[in-house]
PDB file of C-alpha atoms in Angstrom:
ATOM      1  CA  UNK A   4       0.020   0.067  -0.018  1.00 44.00           C
ATOM      2  CA  UNK A   5       1.496   3.351  -0.883  1.00 46.00           C
ATOM      3  CA  UNK A   6       1.773   6.345   1.289  1.00 40.00           C
ATOM      4  CA  UNK A   7      -0.844   8.147  -0.508  1.00 42.00           C
ATOM      5  CA  UNK A   8      -3.327   5.187  -0.188  1.00 39.00           C
ATOM      6  CA  UNK A   9      -2.413   5.067   3.632  1.00 39.00           C
ATOM      7  CA  UNK A  10      -3.210   8.651   3.990  1.00 38.00           C
ATOM      8  CA  UNK A  11      -6.612   8.279   2.226  1.00 41.00           C
ATOM      9  CA  UNK A  12      -7.445   5.436   4.264  1.00 38.00           C
ATOM     10  CA  UNK A  13      -6.605   7.244   7.356  1.00 40.00           C
ATOM     11  CA  UNK A  14      -8.839  10.271   6.248  1.00 40.00           C
ATOM     12  CA  UNK A  15     -11.719   8.007   5.706  1.00 36.00           C
ATOM     13  CA  UNK A  16     -11.269   6.321   8.996  1.00 37.00           C
ATOM     14  CA  UNK A  17     -11.037   9.656  10.736  1.00 38.00           C
ATOM     15  CA  UNK A  18     -14.209  10.890   9.016  1.00 38.00           C
ATOM     16  CA  UNK A  19     -16.045   7.554   9.893  1.00 36.00           C
ATOM     17  CA  UNK A  20     -14.872   8.085  13.454  1.00 36.00           C
ATOM     18  CA  UNK A  21     -16.104  11.763  13.671  1.00 33.00           C
ATOM     19  CA  UNK A  22     -19.593  10.691  12.312  1.00 37.00           C
ATOM     20  CA  UNK A  23     -19.799   8.040  14.956  1.00 43.00           C
ATOM     21  CA  UNK A  24     -19.071  10.155  17.768  1.00 59.00           C
ATOM     22  CA  UNK A  25     -21.900  10.238  20.531  1.00 88.00           C
ATOM     23  CA  UNK A  26     -24.914  12.435  20.213  1.00 98.00           C
ATOM     24  CA  UNK A  27     -25.146  14.243  23.543  1.00 98.00           C
ATOM     25  CA  UNK A  28     -28.464  14.621  25.069  1.00 98.00           C
ATOM     26  CA  UNK A  29     -28.882  16.561  28.394  1.00 98.00           C
ATOM     27  CA  UNK A  30     -31.747  15.584  30.619  1.00 98.00           C
ATOM     28  CA  UNK A  31     -32.401  18.454  32.957  1.00 98.00           C
ATOM     29  CA  UNK A  32     -34.216  17.698  36.074  1.00 98.00           C
ATOM     30  CA  UNK A  33     -36.179  20.046  38.362  1.00 97.00           C
ATOM     31  CA  UNK A  34     -33.655  19.202  41.013  1.00 96.00           C
ATOM     32  CA  UNK A  35     -31.089  16.526  41.753  1.00 96.00           C
ATOM     33  CA  UNK A  36     -31.771  13.988  44.380  1.00 93.00           C
ATOM     34  CA  UNK A  37     -35.598  13.513  43.350  1.00 92.00           C
ATOM     35  CA  UNK A  38     -36.593   9.808  43.010  1.00 91.00           C
ATOM     36  CA  UNK A  39     -38.820  10.638  40.134  1.00 93.00           C
ATOM     37  CA  UNK A  40     -36.126  12.173  38.114  1.00 95.00           C
ATOM     38  CA  UNK A  41     -33.634   9.498  39.010  1.00 95.00           C
ATOM     39  CA  UNK A  42     -36.027   7.004  37.551  1.00 93.00           C
ATOM     40  CA  UNK A  43     -36.424   9.104  34.404  1.00 96.00           C
ATOM     41  CA  UNK A  44     -32.715   9.072  34.139  1.00 98.00           C
ATOM     42  CA  UNK A  45     -32.719   5.276  34.044  1.00 97.00           C
ATOM     43  CA  UNK A  46     -35.244   5.378  31.214  1.00 97.00           C
ATOM     44  CA  UNK A  47     -33.131   7.974  29.235  1.00 98.00           C
ATOM     45  CA  UNK A  48     -30.101   5.632  29.682  1.00 98.00           C
ATOM     46  CA  UNK A  49     -32.164   2.701  28.201  1.00 98.00           C
ATOM     47  CA  UNK A  50     -33.145   4.774  25.279  1.00 98.00           C
ATOM     48  CA  UNK A  51     -29.468   5.662  24.734  1.00 98.00           C
ATOM     49  CA  UNK A  52     -28.310   2.169  24.686  1.00 98.00           C
ATOM     50  CA  UNK A  53     -31.128   1.161  22.346  1.00 98.00           C
ATOM     51  CA  UNK A  54     -30.352   4.001  20.067  1.00 98.00           C
ATOM     52  CA  UNK A  55     -26.482   3.461  20.197  1.00 97.00           C
ATOM     53  CA  UNK A  56     -24.245   6.415  19.858  1.00 97.00           C
ATOM     54  CA  UNK A  57     -25.966   8.454  22.445  1.00 98.00           C
ATOM     55  CA  UNK A  58     -24.411  10.118  25.611  1.00 98.00           C
ATOM     56  CA  UNK A  59     -26.717  11.019  28.343  1.00 98.00           C
ATOM     57  CA  UNK A  60     -25.885  14.086  30.450  1.00 98.00           C
ATOM     58  CA  UNK A  61     -28.147  13.880  33.472  1.00 98.00           C
ATOM     59  CA  UNK A  62     -28.088  17.300  35.361  1.00 98.00           C
ATOM     60  CA  UNK A  63     -30.127  19.900  36.983  1.00 98.00           C
ATOM     61  CA  UNK A  64     -29.887  22.233  39.951  1.00 98.00           C
ATOM     62  CA  UNK A  65     -29.599  21.378  43.611  1.00 95.00           C
ATOM     63  CA  UNK A  66     -32.941  23.197  44.464  1.00 94.00           C
ATOM     64  CA  UNK A  67     -36.169  23.640  42.640  1.00 95.00           C
ATOM     65  CA  UNK A  68     -35.287  27.084  41.210  1.00 96.00           C
ATOM     66  CA  UNK A  69     -35.618  28.748  37.823  1.00 97.00           C
ATOM     67  CA  UNK A  70     -32.062  30.448  38.394  1.00 98.00           C
ATOM     68  CA  UNK A  71     -30.471  27.029  39.008  1.00 98.00           C
ATOM     69  CA  UNK A  72     -31.865  25.752  35.831  1.00 98.00           C
ATOM     70  CA  UNK A  73     -30.654  28.639  33.828  1.00 98.00           C
ATOM     71  CA  UNK A  74     -27.038  28.177  35.155  1.00 98.00           C
ATOM     72  CA  UNK A  75     -27.431  24.665  33.978  1.00 98.00           C
ATOM     73  CA  UNK A  76     -28.766  25.527  30.614  1.00 98.00           C
ATOM     74  CA  UNK A  77     -25.874  28.090  29.870  1.00 98.00           C
ATOM     75  CA  UNK A  78     -23.393  25.441  30.911  1.00 98.00           C
ATOM     76  CA  UNK A  79     -24.827  23.034  28.551  1.00 98.00           C
ATOM     77  CA  UNK A  80     -24.950  25.543  25.727  1.00 98.00           C
ATOM     78  CA  UNK A  81     -21.125  26.095  26.404  1.00 98.00           C
ATOM     79  CA  UNK A  82     -20.579  22.388  26.059  1.00 97.00           C
ATOM     80  CA  UNK A  83     -22.316  22.395  22.733  1.00 97.00           C
ATOM     81  CA  UNK A  84     -24.655  19.367  23.547  1.00 98.00           C
ATOM     82  CA  UNK A  85     -26.971  18.309  20.691  1.00 98.00           C
ATOM     83  CA  UNK A  86     -30.162  18.408  22.580  1.00 98.00           C
ATOM     84  CA  UNK A  87     -31.723  19.495  25.986  1.00 99.00           C
ATOM     85  CA  UNK A  88     -34.858  17.799  27.367  1.00 99.00           C
ATOM     86  CA  UNK A  89     -35.902  19.906  30.584  1.00 98.00           C
ATOM     87  CA  UNK A  90     -38.506  19.538  33.139  1.00 98.00           C
ATOM     88  CA  UNK A  91     -38.886  23.344  33.976  1.00 97.00           C
ATOM     89  CA  UNK A  92     -39.392  24.860  37.370  1.00 97.00           C
ATOM     90  CA  UNK A  93     -40.796  27.952  35.771  1.00 97.00           C
ATOM     91  CA  UNK A  94     -42.428  28.006  32.279  1.00 96.00           C
ATOM     92  CA  UNK A  95     -41.243  31.397  31.512  1.00 98.00           C
ATOM     93  CA  UNK A  96     -38.200  32.265  33.167  1.00 98.00           C
ATOM     94  CA  UNK A  97     -35.984  29.576  31.422  1.00 98.00           C
ATOM     95  CA  UNK A  98     -37.359  30.776  27.861  1.00 98.00           C
ATOM     96  CA  UNK A  99     -34.470  33.257  27.120  1.00 98.00           C
ATOM     97  CA  UNK A 100     -31.870  30.677  27.874  1.00 98.00           C
ATOM     98  CA  UNK A 101     -33.427  27.959  25.889  1.00 98.00           C
ATOM     99  CA  UNK A 102     -33.936  30.343  23.050  1.00 98.00           C
ATOM    100  CA  UNK A 103     -30.239  30.949  22.988  1.00 98.00           C
ATOM    101  CA  UNK A 104     -29.811  27.071  22.959  1.00 98.00           C
ATOM    102  CA  UNK A 105     -32.066  26.805  19.823  1.00 98.00           C
ATOM    103  CA  UNK A 106     -30.166  29.484  18.179  1.00 98.00           C
ATOM    104  CA  UNK A 107     -27.074  27.613  18.435  1.00 98.00           C
ATOM    105  CA  UNK A 108     -28.687  24.551  16.795  1.00 98.00           C
ATOM    106  CA  UNK A 109     -29.448  22.701  20.032  1.00 98.00           C
ATOM    107  CA  UNK A 110     -32.624  20.742  19.766  1.00 98.00           C
ATOM    108  CA  UNK A 111     -34.890  21.838  22.762  1.00 98.00           C
ATOM    109  CA  UNK A 112     -37.916  19.983  24.215  1.00 98.00           C
ATOM    110  CA  UNK A 113     -39.698  20.100  27.699  1.00 98.00           C
ATOM    111  CA  UNK A 114     -41.182  17.124  29.204  1.00 98.00           C
ATOM    112  CA  UNK A 115     -43.046  16.523  32.623  1.00 96.00           C
ATOM    113  CA  UNK A 116     -43.315  20.260  33.424  1.00 95.00           C
ATOM    114  CA  UNK A 117     -43.509  22.383  30.379  1.00 97.00           C
ATOM    115  CA  UNK A 118     -41.857  25.459  28.857  1.00 98.00           C
ATOM    116  CA  UNK A 119     -43.695  28.371  27.328  1.00 98.00           C
ATOM    117  CA  UNK A 120     -44.079  27.579  23.413  1.00 98.00           C
ATOM    118  CA  UNK A 121     -41.489  29.914  22.308  1.00 98.00           C
ATOM    119  CA  UNK A 122     -38.724  28.360  24.402  1.00 98.00           C
ATOM    120  CA  UNK A 123     -38.978  24.800  23.157  1.00 98.00           C
ATOM    121  CA  UNK A 124     -39.669  22.782  19.937  1.00 98.00           C
ATOM    122  CA  UNK A 125     -42.349  20.549  21.677  1.00 98.00           C
ATOM    123  CA  UNK A 126     -43.549  19.418  24.914  1.00 98.00           C
ATOM    124  CA  UNK A 127     -44.185  15.706  26.139  1.00 98.00           C
ATOM    125  CA  UNK A 128     -46.546  15.519  29.035  1.00 95.00           C
ATOM    126  CA  UNK A 129     -46.684  12.538  31.154  1.00 94.00           C
ATOM    127  CA  UNK A 130     -50.588  12.194  30.521  1.00 94.00           C
ATOM    128  CA  UNK A 131     -53.310  14.618  29.547  1.00 93.00           C
ATOM    129  CA  UNK A 132     -53.672  17.257  32.124  1.00 93.00           C
ATOM    130  CA  UNK A 133     -57.528  16.521  32.331  1.00 95.00           C
ATOM    131  CA  UNK A 134     -56.906  12.844  33.105  1.00 94.00           C
ATOM    132  CA  UNK A 135     -54.427  13.634  35.908  1.00 97.00           C
ATOM    133  CA  UNK A 136     -56.739  16.202  37.435  1.00 97.00           C
ATOM    134  CA  UNK A 137     -59.785  13.734  37.034  1.00 97.00           C
ATOM    135  CA  UNK A 138     -57.687  11.049  38.549  1.00 97.00           C
ATOM    136  CA  UNK A 139     -56.359  12.798  41.660  1.00 98.00           C
ATOM    137  CA  UNK A 140     -59.820  14.014  42.859  1.00 98.00           C
ATOM    138  CA  UNK A 141     -61.306  10.686  42.297  1.00 97.00           C
ATOM    139  CA  UNK A 142     -58.502   9.005  44.393  1.00 97.00           C
ATOM    140  CA  UNK A 143     -59.629  11.093  47.260  1.00 98.00           C
ATOM    141  CA  UNK A 144     -63.530  10.957  46.752  1.00 98.00           C
ATOM    142  CA  UNK A 145     -63.402   7.089  46.429  1.00 97.00           C
ATOM    143  CA  UNK A 146     -62.599   6.915  50.103  1.00 97.00           C
ATOM    144  CA  UNK A 147     -64.914   9.544  51.103  1.00 98.00           C
ATOM    145  CA  UNK A 148     -68.469   8.321  50.269  1.00 96.00           C
ATOM    146  CA  UNK A 149     -70.007  10.799  52.652  1.00 96.00           C
ATOM    147  CA  UNK A 150     -67.818  13.639  51.473  1.00 97.00           C
ATOM    148  CA  UNK A 151     -65.364  15.723  53.423  1.00 98.00           C
ATOM    149  CA  UNK A 152     -62.667  18.161  53.446  1.00 98.00           C
ATOM    150  CA  UNK A 153     -59.690  17.910  51.060  1.00 98.00           C
ATOM    151  CA  UNK A 154     -56.568  20.193  50.833  1.00 98.00           C
ATOM    152  CA  UNK A 155     -53.877  20.404  48.073  1.00 98.00           C
ATOM    153  CA  UNK A 156     -50.182  20.113  48.806  1.00 98.00           C
ATOM    154  CA  UNK A 157     -48.470  21.237  45.520  1.00 98.00           C
ATOM    155  CA  UNK A 158     -44.907  21.767  44.509  1.00 96.00           C
ATOM    156  CA  UNK A 159     -43.749  25.345  43.521  1.00 95.00           C
ATOM    157  CA  UNK A 160     -46.486  27.851  42.929  1.00 96.00           C
ATOM    158  CA  UNK A 161     -44.892  28.328  39.354  1.00 94.00           C
ATOM    159  CA  UNK A 162     -44.663  24.632  38.454  1.00 93.00           C
ATOM    160  CA  UNK A 163     -46.321  24.392  35.062  1.00 92.00           C
ATOM    161  CA  UNK A 164     -47.650  20.882  35.377  1.00 93.00           C
ATOM    162  CA  UNK A 165     -48.837  21.147  38.965  1.00 94.00           C
ATOM    163  CA  UNK A 166     -50.876  24.048  38.105  1.00 96.00           C
ATOM    164  CA  UNK A 167     -52.442  22.493  34.988  1.00 95.00           C
ATOM    165  CA  UNK A 168     -53.259  19.377  36.930  1.00 97.00           C
ATOM    166  CA  UNK A 169     -54.848  21.525  39.827  1.00 98.00           C
ATOM    167  CA  UNK A 170     -56.847  23.510  37.498  1.00 98.00           C
ATOM    168  CA  UNK A 171     -58.191  20.485  35.827  1.00 98.00           C
ATOM    169  CA  UNK A 172     -58.971  18.806  39.273  1.00 98.00           C
ATOM    170  CA  UNK A 173     -60.999  21.827  40.148  1.00 98.00           C
ATOM    171  CA  UNK A 174     -63.023  21.471  37.058  1.00 98.00           C
ATOM    172  CA  UNK A 175     -63.905  17.886  37.917  1.00 98.00           C
ATOM    173  CA  UNK A 176     -64.690  18.900  41.616  1.00 98.00           C
ATOM    174  CA  UNK A 177     -68.276  19.637  40.955  1.00 98.00           C
ATOM    175  CA  UNK A 178     -68.689  15.968  40.066  1.00 97.00           C
ATOM    176  CA  UNK A 179     -68.292  15.469  43.697  1.00 97.00           C
ATOM    177  CA  UNK A 180     -70.533  17.916  45.471  1.00 97.00           C
ATOM    178  CA  UNK A 181     -69.854  16.682  48.949  1.00 97.00           C
ATOM    179  CA  UNK A 182     -66.101  17.156  48.518  1.00 98.00           C
ATOM    180  CA  UNK A 183     -64.838  20.515  49.781  1.00 98.00           C
ATOM    181  CA  UNK A 184     -61.575  21.889  48.753  1.00 98.00           C
ATOM    182  CA  UNK A 185     -60.333  23.991  51.941  1.00 98.00           C
ATOM    183  CA  UNK A 186     -56.856  24.907  50.911  1.00 98.00           C
ATOM    184  CA  UNK A 187     -53.722  24.923  48.557  1.00 98.00           C
ATOM    185  CA  UNK A 188     -50.396  24.980  50.025  1.00 98.00           C
ATOM    186  CA  UNK A 189     -46.966  24.615  48.390  1.00 98.00           C
ATOM    187  CA  UNK A 190     -43.996  22.468  49.753  1.00 98.00           C
ATOM    188  CA  UNK A 191     -41.675  23.587  46.730  1.00 96.00           C
ATOM    189  CA  UNK A 192     -40.635  20.047  46.159  1.00 94.00           C
ATOM    190  CA  UNK A 193     -38.690  19.980  49.413  1.00 96.00           C
ATOM    191  CA  UNK A 194     -39.330  17.075  51.993  1.00 97.00           C
ATOM    192  CA  UNK A 195     -38.913  19.342  55.106  1.00 98.00           C
ATOM    193  CA  UNK A 196     -41.079  22.125  53.830  1.00 98.00           C
ATOM    194  CA  UNK A 197     -43.742  19.784  52.506  1.00 98.00           C
ATOM    195  CA  UNK A 198     -43.843  17.987  55.980  1.00 98.00           C
ATOM    196  CA  UNK A 199     -44.261  21.402  57.767  1.00 98.00           C
ATOM    197  CA  UNK A 200     -47.051  22.436  55.284  1.00 98.00           C
ATOM    198  CA  UNK A 201     -48.846  19.180  55.972  1.00 98.00           C
ATOM    199  CA  UNK A 202     -48.539  19.779  59.738  1.00 98.00           C
ATOM    200  CA  UNK A 203     -50.140  23.375  59.084  1.00 98.00           C
ATOM    201  CA  UNK A 204     -52.865  21.861  57.160  1.00 98.00           C
ATOM    202  CA  UNK A 205     -53.889  19.347  59.906  1.00 98.00           C
ATOM    203  CA  UNK A 206     -53.632  22.129  62.628  1.00 98.00           C
ATOM    204  CA  UNK A 207     -55.657  24.686  60.527  1.00 98.00           C
ATOM    205  CA  UNK A 208     -58.300  22.077  59.537  1.00 98.00           C
ATOM    206  CA  UNK A 209     -58.915  19.518  62.174  1.00 98.00           C
ATOM    207  CA  UNK A 210     -61.718  17.958  60.305  1.00 98.00           C
ATOM    208  CA  UNK A 211     -59.616  17.438  57.243  1.00 98.00           C
ATOM    209  CA  UNK A 212     -60.211  14.096  55.559  1.00 98.00           C
ATOM    210  CA  UNK A 213     -57.711  13.982  52.732  1.00 98.00           C
ATOM    211  CA  UNK A 214     -54.542  15.694  51.396  1.00 98.00           C
ATOM    212  CA  UNK A 215     -54.002  15.455  47.580  1.00 98.00           C
ATOM    213  CA  UNK A 216     -50.219  15.928  46.793  1.00 98.00           C
ATOM    214  CA  UNK A 217     -49.720  15.683  42.938  1.00 97.00           C
ATOM    215  CA  UNK A 218     -45.854  15.634  43.595  1.00 96.00           C
ATOM    216  CA  UNK A 219     -43.702  12.640  44.360  1.00 96.00           C
ATOM    217  CA  UNK A 220     -41.704  14.665  47.079  1.00 97.00           C
ATOM    218  CA  UNK A 221     -44.853  16.106  48.590  1.00 98.00           C
ATOM    219  CA  UNK A 222     -46.811  12.815  48.960  1.00 98.00           C
ATOM    220  CA  UNK A 223     -44.053  11.003  50.741  1.00 98.00           C
ATOM    221  CA  UNK A 224     -43.612  14.069  53.237  1.00 98.00           C
ATOM    222  CA  UNK A 225     -47.418  14.357  53.687  1.00 98.00           C
ATOM    223  CA  UNK A 226     -47.790  10.587  54.632  1.00 98.00           C
ATOM    224  CA  UNK A 227     -44.995  10.751  57.196  1.00 98.00           C
ATOM    225  CA  UNK A 228     -46.501  13.799  58.838  1.00 98.00           C
ATOM    226  CA  UNK A 229     -49.947  12.209  58.971  1.00 98.00           C
ATOM    227  CA  UNK A 230     -48.373   9.006  60.516  1.00 98.00           C
ATOM    228  CA  UNK A 231     -46.362  11.065  62.880  1.00 98.00           C
ATOM    229  CA  UNK A 232     -49.464  13.042  64.217  1.00 98.00           C
ATOM    230  CA  UNK A 233     -51.375   9.785  64.918  1.00 98.00           C
ATOM    231  CA  UNK A 234     -53.885  10.613  62.141  1.00 98.00           C
ATOM    232  CA  UNK A 235     -53.706   7.404  60.061  1.00 98.00           C
ATOM    233  CA  UNK A 236     -57.263   6.448  59.328  1.00 97.00           C
ATOM    234  CA  UNK A 237     -58.525  10.194  59.846  1.00 98.00           C
ATOM    235  CA  UNK A 238     -56.456  11.784  56.953  1.00 98.00           C
ATOM    236  CA  UNK A 239     -55.872   9.879  53.703  1.00 98.00           C
ATOM    237  CA  UNK A 240     -52.863  11.115  51.664  1.00 98.00           C
ATOM    238  CA  UNK A 241     -53.011  10.460  47.926  1.00 98.00           C
ATOM    239  CA  UNK A 242     -51.831  12.160  44.670  1.00 98.00           C
ATOM    240  CA  UNK A 243     -48.940  11.243  42.453  1.00 98.00           C
ATOM    241  CA  UNK A 244     -46.048   9.100  43.908  1.00 97.00           C
ATOM    242  CA  UNK A 245     -43.586   6.547  43.190  1.00 95.00           C
ATOM    243  CA  UNK A 246     -44.113   2.898  44.169  1.00 96.00           C
ATOM    244  CA  UNK A 247     -40.839   2.435  45.842  1.00 95.00           C
ATOM    245  CA  UNK A 248     -41.283   5.432  47.944  1.00 97.00           C
ATOM    246  CA  UNK A 249     -44.948   5.019  48.833  1.00 98.00           C
ATOM    247  CA  UNK A 250     -44.943   1.490  49.931  1.00 98.00           C
ATOM    248  CA  UNK A 251     -44.496   2.052  53.385  1.00 98.00           C
ATOM    249  CA  UNK A 252     -47.393   4.602  53.403  1.00 98.00           C
ATOM    250  CA  UNK A 253     -49.777   1.969  51.869  1.00 98.00           C
ATOM    251  CA  UNK A 254     -48.728  -0.756  54.314  1.00 98.00           C
ATOM    252  CA  UNK A 255     -49.360   1.603  57.269  1.00 98.00           C
ATOM    253  CA  UNK A 256     -52.625   2.971  55.926  1.00 98.00           C
ATOM    254  CA  UNK A 257     -51.426   6.509  55.567  1.00 98.00           C
ATOM    255  CA  UNK A 258     -52.105   6.177  51.882  1.00 98.00           C
ATOM    256  CA  UNK A 259     -55.047   4.166  50.624  1.00 98.00           C
ATOM    257  CA  UNK A 260     -54.072   4.695  46.953  1.00 98.00           C
ATOM    258  CA  UNK A 261     -52.102   6.912  44.508  1.00 98.00           C
ATOM    259  CA  UNK A 262     -51.106   7.106  40.979  1.00 98.00           C
ATOM    260  CA  UNK A 263     -48.321   7.813  38.675  1.00 95.00           C
ATOM    261  CA  UNK A 264     -47.158   7.098  35.208  1.00 91.00           C
ATOM    262  CA  UNK A 265     -43.972   5.265  34.890  1.00 91.00           C
ATOM    263  CA  UNK A 266     -41.025   7.795  35.150  1.00 93.00           C
ATOM    264  CA  UNK A 267     -38.713   5.276  33.506  1.00 94.00           C
ATOM    265  CA  UNK A 268     -40.937   5.268  30.484  1.00 95.00           C
ATOM    266  CA  UNK A 269     -41.168   9.112  30.540  1.00 97.00           C
ATOM    267  CA  UNK A 270     -37.355   9.641  30.567  1.00 98.00           C
ATOM    268  CA  UNK A 271     -37.194   6.942  27.886  1.00 98.00           C
ATOM    269  CA  UNK A 272     -39.767   8.563  25.576  1.00 98.00           C
ATOM    270  CA  UNK A 273     -38.213  12.239  26.063  1.00 98.00           C
ATOM    271  CA  UNK A 274     -34.897  10.871  25.021  1.00 98.00           C
ATOM    272  CA  UNK A 275     -36.202   9.275  21.874  1.00 98.00           C
ATOM    273  CA  UNK A 276     -37.836  12.597  21.042  1.00 98.00           C
ATOM    274  CA  UNK A 277     -34.912  14.663  21.702  1.00 98.00           C
ATOM    275  CA  UNK A 278     -32.824  12.314  19.458  1.00 98.00           C
ATOM    276  CA  UNK A 279     -34.969  12.469  16.544  1.00 98.00           C
ATOM    277  CA  UNK A 280     -35.222  16.173  16.750  1.00 98.00           C
ATOM    278  CA  UNK A 281     -31.558  16.540  17.085  1.00 98.00           C
ATOM    279  CA  UNK A 282     -30.964  14.112  14.202  1.00 97.00           C
ATOM    280  CA  UNK A 283     -33.538  16.060  12.048  1.00 97.00           C
ATOM    281  CA  UNK A 284     -35.422  13.161  10.738  1.00 96.00           C
ATOM    282  CA  UNK A 285     -38.496  14.464  12.160  1.00 97.00           C
ATOM    283  CA  UNK A 286     -40.008  18.119  12.374  1.00 96.00           C
ATOM    284  CA  UNK A 287     -41.721  19.435  15.507  1.00 98.00           C
ATOM    285  CA  UNK A 288     -44.889  20.856  13.994  1.00 98.00           C
ATOM    286  CA  UNK A 289     -48.780  20.454  14.619  1.00 98.00           C
ATOM    287  CA  UNK A 290     -50.026  17.108  13.443  1.00 98.00           C
ATOM    288  CA  UNK A 291     -46.396  15.476  13.150  1.00 98.00           C
ATOM    289  CA  UNK A 292     -45.831  12.086  14.515  1.00 97.00           C
ATOM    290  CA  UNK A 293     -42.742  11.240  16.374  1.00 98.00           C
ATOM    291  CA  UNK A 294     -41.648   7.648  17.225  1.00 97.00           C
ATOM    292  CA  UNK A 295     -40.690   6.855  20.800  1.00 98.00           C
ATOM    293  CA  UNK A 296     -39.413   3.536  20.614  1.00 97.00           C
ATOM    294  CA  UNK A 297     -41.101   0.688  22.683  1.00 97.00           C
ATOM    295  CA  UNK A 298     -43.658   3.191  23.782  1.00 96.00           C
ATOM    296  CA  UNK A 299     -44.984   3.695  20.227  1.00 95.00           C
ATOM    297  CA  UNK A 300     -45.349   7.324  18.999  1.00 96.00           C
ATOM    298  CA  UNK A 301     -46.867  10.608  19.748  1.00 97.00           C
ATOM    299  CA  UNK A 302     -48.782  13.199  17.722  1.00 97.00           C
ATOM    300  CA  UNK A 303     -48.299  16.863  18.384  1.00 98.00           C
ATOM    301  CA  UNK A 304     -51.220  19.058  18.870  1.00 97.00           C
ATOM    302  CA  UNK A 305     -51.542  22.792  17.887  1.00 97.00           C
ATOM    303  CA  UNK A 306     -49.205  23.796  20.770  1.00 97.00           C
ATOM    304  CA  UNK A 307     -46.763  21.183  19.707  1.00 98.00           C
ATOM    305  CA  UNK A 308     -47.432  19.175  22.786  1.00 97.00           C
ATOM    306  CA  UNK A 309     -48.331  15.506  23.227  1.00 97.00           C
ATOM    307  CA  UNK A 310     -49.323  13.223  26.200  1.00 96.00           C
ATOM    308  CA  UNK A 311     -47.413   9.894  26.833  1.00 94.00           C
ATOM    309  CA  UNK A 312     -49.946   7.935  28.474  1.00 86.00           C
ATOM    310  CA  UNK A 313     -52.615   7.434  31.265  1.00 86.00           C
ATOM    311  CA  UNK A 314     -51.840   7.409  34.932  1.00 93.00           C
ATOM    312  CA  UNK A 315     -52.070   4.158  36.754  1.00 93.00           C
ATOM    313  CA  UNK A 316     -53.575   3.546  40.298  1.00 96.00           C
ATOM    314  CA  UNK A 317     -51.411   1.799  42.877  1.00 97.00           C
ATOM    315  CA  UNK A 318     -52.962   0.467  46.158  1.00 97.00           C
ATOM    316  CA  UNK A 319     -52.522  -2.564  48.522  1.00 97.00           C
ATOM    317  CA  UNK A 320     -53.578  -4.958  45.809  1.00 97.00           C
ATOM    318  CA  UNK A 321     -50.606  -4.114  43.616  1.00 95.00           C
ATOM    319  CA  UNK A 322     -47.898  -2.117  45.313  1.00 96.00           C
ATOM    320  CA  UNK A 323     -45.642  -5.072  46.006  1.00 94.00           C
ATOM    321  CA  UNK A 324     -45.580  -5.890  42.431  1.00 90.00           C
ATOM    322  CA  UNK A 325     -43.956  -2.442  41.544  1.00 90.00           C
ATOM    323  CA  UNK A 326     -42.321  -1.054  44.684  1.00 91.00           C
ATOM    324  CA  UNK A 327     -38.785  -2.569  43.471  1.00 89.00           C
ATOM    325  CA  UNK A 328     -39.322  -1.396  39.888  1.00 80.00           C
ATOM    326  CA  UNK A 329     -39.293   2.514  40.555  1.00 88.00           C
TER     327      UNK A 329
END
């Protein structure tokens, strides 16, 4: 083989190696150390292994703030990642940073908790907002045949998904005329604050019958506060949680039932969508269909949003089957 041929072969191998380099997809959580997002990270890694040539950068702030996420986004822009998939702490505050990312050719999607339309290419919701709202009020009402007082323990006051679910829940509230919503408080997705807010609810409303927490951090903290107050059997904690974290509460009776979609599937699906948008083999536009691997496909609506699946209810009849899964 001549020197010229050797050089040509080396050039081809170099080009092939460059094209085979990993696509880097950043999965941005609301905060690190949250079991829901850790499970979503596992799903993202599963998708990356299935796709091949994909590196997952799992990141997020230490607390649930927009400012922390903006710092993370700016760092990812500097790293020139190929795609950013974010669950937003604030739908509007992160928009300027995400716009800069898209201007630099980075594919941007939101998932779980959405971003305003101008700050992302599409949004993947875990389920439809209406189904979530309908589910969480029904979970409380099913165990209050005579009616009663319920309170909401949400995450942050600016959390997109929480607010949409709560609004949908309120729209279904008239279906249960004997159920009274007495208060809405915010635990900021912090265990200690959620615990204190639950204590405050029980003190302010001594006849409280149920607490609905559509947040995986809040529901665990609320169940613990109810147990510590000796009110198991008096106050039922329900909402959205992880089987692995809620198994003890179901066993003790602090929670009769709760719901969630599979966060592993959600992280998997978000990664699949980010991959196809970064690869530019699909376009994010109303009516477009985007494949999401083993989960099938999603079709975008007029806001470039799509739901993944319906929430699933967990109780004493099935919790043991799922508590070691996520």
